[in-house]
């Protein structure tokens, strides 16, 4: 009887088997016994939809984190510029400053006599160019045009060089009683112009000094004055 019911398409057993098969089919809905609509959830249904929403949520969170990081980095305070280092320009300029020039006094037959400033290492020819050159007919034979000049010197052009001034005695140098002039003797402590002339006259009258102690023989030089002079004079 069961086999006959199973072969009969319209039997209740066949309808039940058909319904069970529909339950296992991938259709989302089917008609159950009695003509009722049965709605089923397939593997891709609510469970799959939940996984998709979870994945979408994770992606959304990642996007939010990335956007937040970009906002923090881009919206942060601007980096401060490094402090300016002290410039070494003054020292470099001091090293690069040209050396001071040489001041030369030019006299004689030149177009513009007087003081002239020439650079370090200048020669006599450079000095002549700086003063406009010599006058026509000036005798240049006494000049060495290739000689380097020194600061403070005097250059005579076309005229005899002036005699050199006698060197002034050094402060600690002793004055020679036999060679000193009256002006040089006048620089000694306690010796004026009158006393200097007396010393020169005594030297002339006696043929010179042979020892310092002979200063006592000069009129006006007593023992106290001699003690002041004995360390300042000598006999050559």
Tab-separated table of C-alpha atoms in Angstrom:
chain	number	residue	atom	x	y	z
A	1	UNK	CA	0.000	0.000	0.000
A	2	UNK	CA	2.917	2.368	0.877
A	3	UNK	CA	4.563	1.656	-2.444
A	4	UNK	CA	1.346	2.400	-4.242
A	5	UNK	CA	0.949	5.705	-2.351
A	6	UNK	CA	4.483	6.633	-3.249
A	7	UNK	CA	3.843	5.967	-6.934
A	8	UNK	CA	0.733	8.033	-6.790
A	9	UNK	CA	1.688	11.656	-7.401
A	10	UNK	CA	-1.319	13.042	-5.656
A	11	UNK	CA	-1.007	10.970	-2.502
A	12	UNK	CA	-0.269	12.579	0.880
A	13	UNK	CA	3.045	10.728	1.120
A	14	UNK	CA	4.239	12.083	-2.189
A	15	UNK	CA	3.258	15.575	-1.185
A	16	UNK	CA	5.224	15.251	2.016
A	17	UNK	CA	8.333	14.040	0.199
A	18	UNK	CA	8.059	16.884	-2.244
A	19	UNK	CA	7.873	19.360	0.595
A	20	UNK	CA	10.960	17.893	2.259
A	21	UNK	CA	12.842	18.111	-1.033
A	22	UNK	CA	11.812	21.707	-1.337
A	23	UNK	CA	13.196	22.350	2.123
A	24	UNK	CA	16.606	21.170	0.942
A	25	UNK	CA	16.469	23.053	-2.374
A	26	UNK	CA	18.279	26.437	-2.761
A	27	UNK	CA	14.940	28.225	-3.353
A	28	UNK	CA	14.219	30.942	-0.848
A	29	UNK	CA	10.500	29.974	-0.608
A	30	UNK	CA	8.198	27.165	-1.512
A	31	UNK	CA	4.631	26.025	-1.095
A	32	UNK	CA	4.123	23.638	1.765
A	33	UNK	CA	1.318	21.205	2.453
A	34	UNK	CA	-2.080	22.718	2.219
A	35	UNK	CA	-0.824	25.406	-0.212
A	36	UNK	CA	0.992	27.500	2.428
A	37	UNK	CA	4.054	29.570	1.414
A	38	UNK	CA	7.135	28.441	3.299
A	39	UNK	CA	9.993	31.017	3.392
A	40	UNK	CA	13.391	29.556	4.201
A	41	UNK	CA	16.839	31.183	4.959
A	42	UNK	CA	19.570	29.821	2.714
A	43	UNK	CA	23.244	29.690	3.637
A	44	UNK	CA	23.653	33.043	1.896
A	45	UNK	CA	20.765	34.468	3.939
A	46	UNK	CA	20.877	36.095	7.364
A	47	UNK	CA	24.161	34.470	8.382
A	48	UNK	CA	25.904	35.567	5.144
A	49	UNK	CA	24.346	39.000	5.394
A	50	UNK	CA	25.705	39.358	8.935
A	51	UNK	CA	29.172	38.488	7.811
A	52	UNK	CA	28.937	41.062	5.061
A	53	UNK	CA	27.820	43.726	7.534
A	54	UNK	CA	30.627	42.789	9.898
A	55	UNK	CA	33.169	43.080	7.088
A	56	UNK	CA	31.702	46.417	6.037
A	57	UNK	CA	31.939	47.618	9.640
A	58	UNK	CA	35.608	46.629	9.856
A	59	UNK	CA	36.358	48.412	6.601
A	60	UNK	CA	34.482	51.486	7.786
A	61	UNK	CA	36.486	51.474	11.045
A	62	UNK	CA	39.753	51.208	9.110
A	63	UNK	CA	38.723	54.142	6.912
A	64	UNK	CA	37.824	56.196	9.983
A	65	UNK	CA	41.189	55.423	11.605
A	66	UNK	CA	43.100	56.349	8.442
A	67	UNK	CA	41.144	59.593	8.033
A	68	UNK	CA	41.735	60.449	11.678
A	69	UNK	CA	45.469	59.849	11.356
A	70	UNK	CA	45.611	62.008	8.231
A	71	UNK	CA	43.693	64.739	10.018
A	72	UNK	CA	46.063	64.611	12.998
A	73	UNK	CA	49.165	64.740	10.850
A	74	UNK	CA	47.873	67.344	8.432
A	75	UNK	CA	46.242	69.540	11.039
A	76	UNK	CA	49.104	69.558	13.552
A	77	UNK	CA	51.214	72.650	14.310
A	78	UNK	CA	53.689	73.639	11.643
A	79	UNK	CA	57.282	72.618	12.444
A	80	UNK	CA	59.317	75.443	13.919
A	81	UNK	CA	62.197	76.647	11.756
A	82	UNK	CA	65.680	76.017	13.180
A	83	UNK	CA	67.203	78.957	15.027
A	84	UNK	CA	69.419	81.168	12.922
A	85	UNK	CA	73.075	80.506	13.520
A	86	UNK	CA	75.365	83.462	14.199
A	87	UNK	CA	76.910	84.660	11.022
A	88	UNK	CA	80.645	84.391	10.579
A	89	UNK	CA	80.595	87.198	8.078
A	90	UNK	CA	82.414	89.809	10.243
A	91	UNK	CA	85.343	87.425	10.812
A	92	UNK	CA	85.474	86.544	7.117
A	93	UNK	CA	85.391	90.240	6.196
A	94	UNK	CA	88.173	90.942	8.689
A	95	UNK	CA	90.318	88.246	7.105
A	96	UNK	CA	89.526	89.524	3.616
A	97	UNK	CA	90.241	93.179	4.499
A	98	UNK	CA	93.105	94.510	2.413
A	99	UNK	CA	96.240	95.532	4.310
A	100	UNK	CA	96.752	99.202	5.077
A	101	UNK	CA	98.556	101.245	2.455
A	102	UNK	CA	101.961	102.881	2.686
A	103	UNK	CA	102.164	106.651	3.175
A	104	UNK	CA	105.067	108.197	1.250
A	105	UNK	CA	106.257	111.819	1.223
A	106	UNK	CA	107.304	112.878	-2.279
A	107	UNK	CA	109.321	116.078	-2.759
A	108	UNK	CA	111.184	117.621	-5.685
A	109	UNK	CA	110.350	117.844	-9.346
A	110	UNK	CA	107.089	115.954	-9.626
A	111	UNK	CA	103.691	117.115	-10.838
A	112	UNK	CA	101.891	116.684	-7.477
A	113	UNK	CA	104.379	116.639	-4.572
A	114	UNK	CA	103.167	115.799	-1.104
A	115	UNK	CA	101.857	112.757	0.726
A	116	UNK	CA	100.608	109.821	-1.307
A	117	UNK	CA	99.235	106.425	-0.252
A	118	UNK	CA	100.306	103.354	-2.198
A	119	UNK	CA	99.516	99.655	-1.593
A	120	UNK	CA	101.797	97.257	0.218
A	121	UNK	CA	104.690	96.106	-1.942
A	122	UNK	CA	104.660	99.255	-4.094
A	123	UNK	CA	107.885	100.364	-5.751
A	124	UNK	CA	109.389	103.773	-6.520
A	125	UNK	CA	107.876	103.644	-10.021
A	126	UNK	CA	104.414	103.134	-8.495
A	127	UNK	CA	104.897	106.166	-6.243
A	128	UNK	CA	105.903	108.329	-9.214
A	129	UNK	CA	102.778	107.275	-11.107
A	130	UNK	CA	100.657	108.124	-8.054
A	131	UNK	CA	101.972	111.725	-8.004
A	132	UNK	CA	101.510	112.226	-11.744
A	133	UNK	CA	105.069	111.440	-12.781
A	134	UNK	CA	108.252	113.560	-12.767
A	135	UNK	CA	108.478	116.966	-14.408
A	136	UNK	CA	110.113	117.150	-17.824
A	137	UNK	CA	113.893	117.244	-17.561
A	138	UNK	CA	114.007	115.984	-13.968
A	139	UNK	CA	117.143	113.952	-13.253
A	140	UNK	CA	116.005	110.399	-12.398
A	141	UNK	CA	119.483	108.836	-12.341
A	142	UNK	CA	119.660	108.778	-8.547
A	143	UNK	CA	116.415	106.830	-8.186
A	144	UNK	CA	116.074	103.073	-8.260
A	145	UNK	CA	112.639	102.710	-9.800
A	146	UNK	CA	112.463	99.001	-8.867
A	147	UNK	CA	113.078	99.551	-5.146
A	148	UNK	CA	110.224	98.747	-2.799
A	149	UNK	CA	109.197	101.684	-0.668
A	150	UNK	CA	108.508	101.601	3.064
A	151	UNK	CA	105.860	103.358	5.088
A	152	UNK	CA	106.838	106.872	6.183
A	153	UNK	CA	109.823	107.349	3.901
A	154	UNK	CA	110.544	110.482	1.895
A	155	UNK	CA	111.271	110.271	-1.818
A	156	UNK	CA	113.265	113.107	-3.389
A	157	UNK	CA	112.839	113.391	-7.143
A	158	UNK	CA	115.259	115.445	-9.244
A	159	UNK	CA	116.863	117.101	-6.208
A	160	UNK	CA	119.533	116.005	-3.708
A	161	UNK	CA	118.103	114.065	-0.811
A	162	UNK	CA	117.965	116.126	2.403
A	163	UNK	CA	120.504	115.140	5.050
A	164	UNK	CA	119.236	112.651	7.551
A	165	UNK	CA	118.364	114.096	10.919
A	166	UNK	CA	120.659	112.938	13.733
A	167	UNK	CA	119.160	110.191	15.766
A	168	UNK	CA	117.863	111.340	19.111
A	169	UNK	CA	119.514	109.620	22.043
A	170	UNK	CA	117.496	106.848	23.550
A	171	UNK	CA	115.972	107.371	26.955
A	172	UNK	CA	118.277	104.878	28.632
A	173	UNK	CA	121.372	105.740	26.528
A	174	UNK	CA	124.169	107.667	28.177
A	175	UNK	CA	125.332	110.959	26.686
A	176	UNK	CA	129.005	111.081	25.691
A	177	UNK	CA	130.536	114.200	27.230
A	178	UNK	CA	133.140	114.416	24.445
A	179	UNK	CA	130.803	114.148	21.406
A	180	UNK	CA	127.420	115.469	22.595
A	181	UNK	CA	126.192	118.785	21.280
A	182	UNK	CA	124.950	121.561	23.533
A	183	UNK	CA	121.366	120.630	22.620
A	184	UNK	CA	121.965	117.024	23.636
A	185	UNK	CA	123.548	118.066	26.912
A	186	UNK	CA	120.553	120.324	27.549
A	187	UNK	CA	118.361	117.194	27.794
A	188	UNK	CA	120.227	115.959	30.903
A	189	UNK	CA	118.497	116.430	34.280
A	190	UNK	CA	119.460	119.720	35.914
A	191	UNK	CA	121.382	120.957	32.853
A	192	UNK	CA	119.960	123.962	31.069
A	193	UNK	CA	121.162	125.818	28.017
A	194	UNK	CA	123.700	127.871	30.002
A	195	UNK	CA	125.160	124.831	31.796
A	196	UNK	CA	125.357	122.886	28.500
A	197	UNK	CA	127.466	125.686	26.981
A	198	UNK	CA	129.786	125.626	30.034
A	199	UNK	CA	130.333	121.865	29.599
A	200	UNK	CA	131.150	122.309	25.908
A	201	UNK	CA	133.512	125.219	26.749
A	202	UNK	CA	135.298	123.181	29.440
A	203	UNK	CA	135.723	120.323	26.963
A	204	UNK	CA	137.206	122.693	24.400
A	205	UNK	CA	139.541	124.318	26.888
A	206	UNK	CA	140.850	121.041	28.325
A	207	UNK	CA	140.904	118.898	25.190
A	208	UNK	CA	137.991	116.735	26.300
A	209	UNK	CA	136.942	114.718	29.325
A	210	UNK	CA	138.965	111.752	30.444
A	211	UNK	CA	136.594	110.697	33.204
A	212	UNK	CA	133.075	111.508	34.307
A	213	UNK	CA	134.234	112.912	37.658
A	214	UNK	CA	135.706	115.935	35.810
A	215	UNK	CA	132.178	117.286	35.594
A	216	UNK	CA	132.715	118.576	39.130
A	217	UNK	CA	135.259	120.998	37.645
A	218	UNK	CA	132.632	122.692	35.477
A	219	UNK	CA	131.407	125.939	37.028
A	220	UNK	CA	127.964	125.497	38.532
A	221	UNK	CA	127.982	121.694	38.954
A	222	UNK	CA	128.038	120.839	42.629
A	223	UNK	CA	128.052	117.460	44.316
A	224	UNK	CA	124.250	116.978	44.332
A	225	UNK	CA	123.931	117.803	40.636
A	226	UNK	CA	126.876	115.598	39.793
A	227	UNK	CA	125.203	112.631	41.524
A	228	UNK	CA	122.184	113.114	39.253
A	229	UNK	CA	124.359	113.289	36.117
A	230	UNK	CA	126.945	110.569	36.714
A	231	UNK	CA	124.567	107.740	35.685
A	232	UNK	CA	123.427	109.658	32.588
A	233	UNK	CA	126.782	110.472	31.001
A	234	UNK	CA	129.834	108.648	29.820
A	235	UNK	CA	133.289	109.424	28.366
A	236	UNK	CA	134.127	107.930	24.983
